[in-house]
Coordinates of N, CA and C in Angstrom, one line a residue:
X246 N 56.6 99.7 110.4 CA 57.6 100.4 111.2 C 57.3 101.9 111.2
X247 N 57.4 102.4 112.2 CA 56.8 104.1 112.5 C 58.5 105.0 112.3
X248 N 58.1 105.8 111.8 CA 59.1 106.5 111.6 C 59.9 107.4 112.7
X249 N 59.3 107.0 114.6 CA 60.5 106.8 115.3 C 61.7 106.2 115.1
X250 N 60.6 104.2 115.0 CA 61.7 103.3 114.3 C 62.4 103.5 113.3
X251 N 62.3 104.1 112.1 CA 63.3 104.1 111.1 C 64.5 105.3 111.9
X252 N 64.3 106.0 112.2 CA 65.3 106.8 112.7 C 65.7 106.4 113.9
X253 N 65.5 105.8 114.8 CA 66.2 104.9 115.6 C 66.9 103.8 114.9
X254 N 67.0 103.2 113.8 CA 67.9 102.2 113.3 C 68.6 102.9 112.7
X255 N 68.7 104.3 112.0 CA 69.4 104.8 111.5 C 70.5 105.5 112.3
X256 N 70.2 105.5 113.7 CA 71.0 106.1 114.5 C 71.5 104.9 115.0
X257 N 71.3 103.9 114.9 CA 72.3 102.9 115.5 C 73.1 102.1 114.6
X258 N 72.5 102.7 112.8 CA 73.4 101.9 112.1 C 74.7 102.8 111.8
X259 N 74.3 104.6 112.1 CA 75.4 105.4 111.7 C 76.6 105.2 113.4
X260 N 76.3 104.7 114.5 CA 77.1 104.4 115.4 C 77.7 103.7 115.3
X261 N 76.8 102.5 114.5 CA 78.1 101.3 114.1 C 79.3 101.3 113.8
X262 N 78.9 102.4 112.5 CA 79.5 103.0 111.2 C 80.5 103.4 111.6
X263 N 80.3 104.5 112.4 CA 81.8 105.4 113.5 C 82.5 104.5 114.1
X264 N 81.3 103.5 114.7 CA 82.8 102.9 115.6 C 83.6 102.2 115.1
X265 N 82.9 101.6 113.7 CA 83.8 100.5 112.4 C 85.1 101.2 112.5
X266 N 84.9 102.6 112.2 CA 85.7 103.6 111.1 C 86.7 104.1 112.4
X267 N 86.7 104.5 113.6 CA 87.4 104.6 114.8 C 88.2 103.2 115.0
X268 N 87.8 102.2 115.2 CA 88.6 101.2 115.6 C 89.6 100.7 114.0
X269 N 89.0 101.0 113.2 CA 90.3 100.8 111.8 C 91.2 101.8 112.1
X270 N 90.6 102.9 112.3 CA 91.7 104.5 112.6 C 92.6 103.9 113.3
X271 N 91.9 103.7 114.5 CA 93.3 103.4 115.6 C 94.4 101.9 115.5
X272 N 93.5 100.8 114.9 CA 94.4 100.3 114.8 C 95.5 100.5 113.5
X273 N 95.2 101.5 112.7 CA 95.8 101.9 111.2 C 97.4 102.7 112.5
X274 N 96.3 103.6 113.3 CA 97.6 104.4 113.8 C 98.5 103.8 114.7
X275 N 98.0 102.8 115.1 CA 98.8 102.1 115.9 C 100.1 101.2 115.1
X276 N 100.0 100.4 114.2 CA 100.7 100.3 112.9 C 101.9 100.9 112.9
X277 N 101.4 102.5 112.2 CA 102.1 103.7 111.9 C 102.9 103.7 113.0
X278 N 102.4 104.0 114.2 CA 103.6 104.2 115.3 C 104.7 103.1 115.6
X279 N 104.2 101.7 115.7 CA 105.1 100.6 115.3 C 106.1 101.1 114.3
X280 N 105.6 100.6 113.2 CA 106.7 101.0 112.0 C 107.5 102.5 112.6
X281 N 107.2 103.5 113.0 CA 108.1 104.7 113.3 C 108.8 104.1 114.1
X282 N 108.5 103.7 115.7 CA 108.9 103.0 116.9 C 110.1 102.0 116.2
X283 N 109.4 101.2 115.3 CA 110.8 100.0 115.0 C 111.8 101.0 114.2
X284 N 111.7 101.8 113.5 CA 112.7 102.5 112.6 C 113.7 103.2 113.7
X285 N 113.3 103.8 115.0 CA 114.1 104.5 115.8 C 115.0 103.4 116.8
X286 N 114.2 101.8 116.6 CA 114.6 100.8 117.0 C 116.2 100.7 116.2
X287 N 115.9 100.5 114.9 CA 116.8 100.0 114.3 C 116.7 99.1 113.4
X288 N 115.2 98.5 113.5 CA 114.6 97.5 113.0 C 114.1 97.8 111.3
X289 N 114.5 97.1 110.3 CA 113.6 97.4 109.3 C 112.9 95.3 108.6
X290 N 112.7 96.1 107.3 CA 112.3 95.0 106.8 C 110.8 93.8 107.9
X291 N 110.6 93.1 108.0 CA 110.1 92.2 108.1 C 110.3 92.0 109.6
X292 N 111.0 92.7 110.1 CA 111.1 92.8 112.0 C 110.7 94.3 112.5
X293 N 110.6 95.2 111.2 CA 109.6 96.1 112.1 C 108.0 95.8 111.5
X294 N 108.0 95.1 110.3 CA 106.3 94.9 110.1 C 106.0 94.2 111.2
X295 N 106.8 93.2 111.8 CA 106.4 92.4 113.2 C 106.1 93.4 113.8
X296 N 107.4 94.0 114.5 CA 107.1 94.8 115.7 C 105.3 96.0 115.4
X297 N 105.4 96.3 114.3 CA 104.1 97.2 114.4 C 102.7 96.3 114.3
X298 N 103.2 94.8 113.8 CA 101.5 93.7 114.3 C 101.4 93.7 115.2
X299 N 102.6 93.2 115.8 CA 102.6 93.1 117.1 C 102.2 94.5 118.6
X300 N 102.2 95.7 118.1 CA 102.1 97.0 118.4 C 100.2 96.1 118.1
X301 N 100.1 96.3 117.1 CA 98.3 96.5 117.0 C 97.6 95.7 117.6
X302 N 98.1 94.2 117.4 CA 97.9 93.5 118.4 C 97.2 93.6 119.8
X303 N 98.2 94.3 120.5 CA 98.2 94.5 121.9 C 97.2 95.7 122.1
X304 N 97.0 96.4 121.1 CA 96.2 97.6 120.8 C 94.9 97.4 120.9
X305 N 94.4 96.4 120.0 CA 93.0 95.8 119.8 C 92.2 94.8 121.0
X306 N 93.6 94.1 121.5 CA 93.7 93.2 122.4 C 92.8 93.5 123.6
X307 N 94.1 94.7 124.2 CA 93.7 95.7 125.6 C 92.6 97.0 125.4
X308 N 92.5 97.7 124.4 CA 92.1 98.6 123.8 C 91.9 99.7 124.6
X309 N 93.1 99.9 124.5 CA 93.8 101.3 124.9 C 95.1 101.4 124.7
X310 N 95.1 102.6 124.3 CA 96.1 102.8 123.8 C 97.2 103.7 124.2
X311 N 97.2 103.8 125.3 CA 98.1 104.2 126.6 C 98.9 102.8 127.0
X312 N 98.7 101.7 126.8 CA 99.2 100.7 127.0 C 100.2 100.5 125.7
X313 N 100.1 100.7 124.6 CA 100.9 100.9 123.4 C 101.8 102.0 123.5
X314 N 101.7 103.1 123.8 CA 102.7 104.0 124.2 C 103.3 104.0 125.4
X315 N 102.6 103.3 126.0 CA 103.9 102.9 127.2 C 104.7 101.8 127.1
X316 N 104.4 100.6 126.1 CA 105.2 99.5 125.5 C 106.5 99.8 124.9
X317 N 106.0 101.0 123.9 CA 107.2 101.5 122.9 C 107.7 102.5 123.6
X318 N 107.4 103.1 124.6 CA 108.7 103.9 125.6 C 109.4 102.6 126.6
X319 N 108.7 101.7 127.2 CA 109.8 100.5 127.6 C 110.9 100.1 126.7
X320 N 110.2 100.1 125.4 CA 111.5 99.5 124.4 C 112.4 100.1 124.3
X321 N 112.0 101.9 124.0 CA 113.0 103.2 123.8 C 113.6 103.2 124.6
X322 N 112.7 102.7 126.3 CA 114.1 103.0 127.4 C 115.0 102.1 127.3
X323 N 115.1 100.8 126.9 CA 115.5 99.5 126.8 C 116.7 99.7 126.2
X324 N 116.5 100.0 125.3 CA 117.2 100.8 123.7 C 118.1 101.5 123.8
X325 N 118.0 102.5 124.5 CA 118.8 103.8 125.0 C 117.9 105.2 124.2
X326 N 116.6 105.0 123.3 CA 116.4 105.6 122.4 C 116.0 107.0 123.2
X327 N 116.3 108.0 123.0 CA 115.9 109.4 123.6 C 114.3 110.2 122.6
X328 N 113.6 109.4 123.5 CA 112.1 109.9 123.0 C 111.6 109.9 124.5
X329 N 110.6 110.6 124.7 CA 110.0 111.0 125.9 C 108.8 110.2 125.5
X330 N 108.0 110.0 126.8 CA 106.6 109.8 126.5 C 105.4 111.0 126.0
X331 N 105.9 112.3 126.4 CA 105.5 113.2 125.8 C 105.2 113.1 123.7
X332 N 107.1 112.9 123.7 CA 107.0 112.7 122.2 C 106.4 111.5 121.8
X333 N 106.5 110.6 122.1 CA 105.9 109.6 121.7 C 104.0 109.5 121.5
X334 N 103.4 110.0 122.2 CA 102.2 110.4 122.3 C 102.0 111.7 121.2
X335 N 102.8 112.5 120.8 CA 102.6 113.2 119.9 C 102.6 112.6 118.6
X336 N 103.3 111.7 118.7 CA 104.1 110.9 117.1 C 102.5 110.0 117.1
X337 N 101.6 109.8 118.1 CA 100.7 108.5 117.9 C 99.2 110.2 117.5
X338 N 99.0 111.3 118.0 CA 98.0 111.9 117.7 C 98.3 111.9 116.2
X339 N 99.5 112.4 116.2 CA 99.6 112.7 114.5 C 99.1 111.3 114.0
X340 N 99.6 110.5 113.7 CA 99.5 109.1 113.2 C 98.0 108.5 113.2
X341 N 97.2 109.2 114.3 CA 95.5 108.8 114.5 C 95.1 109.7 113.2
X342 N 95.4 110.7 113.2 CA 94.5 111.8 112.6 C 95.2 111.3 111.1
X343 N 96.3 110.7 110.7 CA 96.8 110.3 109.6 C 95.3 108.8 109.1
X344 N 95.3 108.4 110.1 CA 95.0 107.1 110.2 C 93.3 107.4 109.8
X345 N 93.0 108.3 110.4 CA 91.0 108.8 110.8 C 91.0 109.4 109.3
X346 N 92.1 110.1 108.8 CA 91.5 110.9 107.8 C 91.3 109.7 106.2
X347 N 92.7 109.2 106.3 CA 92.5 107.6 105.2 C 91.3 106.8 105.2
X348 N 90.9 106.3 106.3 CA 90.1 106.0 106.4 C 88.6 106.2 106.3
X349 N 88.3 107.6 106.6 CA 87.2 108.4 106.0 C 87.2 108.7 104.8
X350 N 88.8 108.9 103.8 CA 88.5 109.0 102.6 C 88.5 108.2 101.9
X351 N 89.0 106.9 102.3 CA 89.0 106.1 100.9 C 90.4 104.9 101.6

């Protein structure tokens, strides 16, 4: 193997690597916004851990995640809950970078 090759596998095994560690991130953050999302619901216990599988779910499913924040603003509007889609998208950066940093550290 010529040491193009080795650094060409090394570049495709450190791509892997990222995208392992990006798609745990987001589904970690998608979770997080569930669980927040059911709390503003009303929901605890064992019906918001649903509601936030069920958040990841649909996350991993469709994989995008503009479809997850527009779910949980249908619910908020459903609800009466006063969150914007602005906030809500805010509540999910934070919760990625919550999500990216756990997961790169440990």
């Amino acid at each position: 193997m010529s040491t193009f090759d080795k650094r060409e596998d090394a570049y495709e095994n450190k791509f892997a690597h990222d995208e392992e560690l990006q798609f745990k991130a987001l589904a970690r953050a998608h979770k997080l916004l569930g669980l927040w999302a059911a709390e503003k619901l009303g929901k605890s216990g064992t019906a918001a851990e649903d509601y936030a599988k069920d958040l990841v779910a649909e996350g991993v499913a469709d994989h995008d995640s503009k479809k997850v924040v527009a779910a949980v603003l249908k619910e908020f509007t459903a609800a009466g809950v006063a969150q914007s889609e602005h906030q809500i998208v805010r509540h999910f950066e934070e919760f990625r970078a919550q999500a990216l940093d756990a997961v790169k550290n440990g």
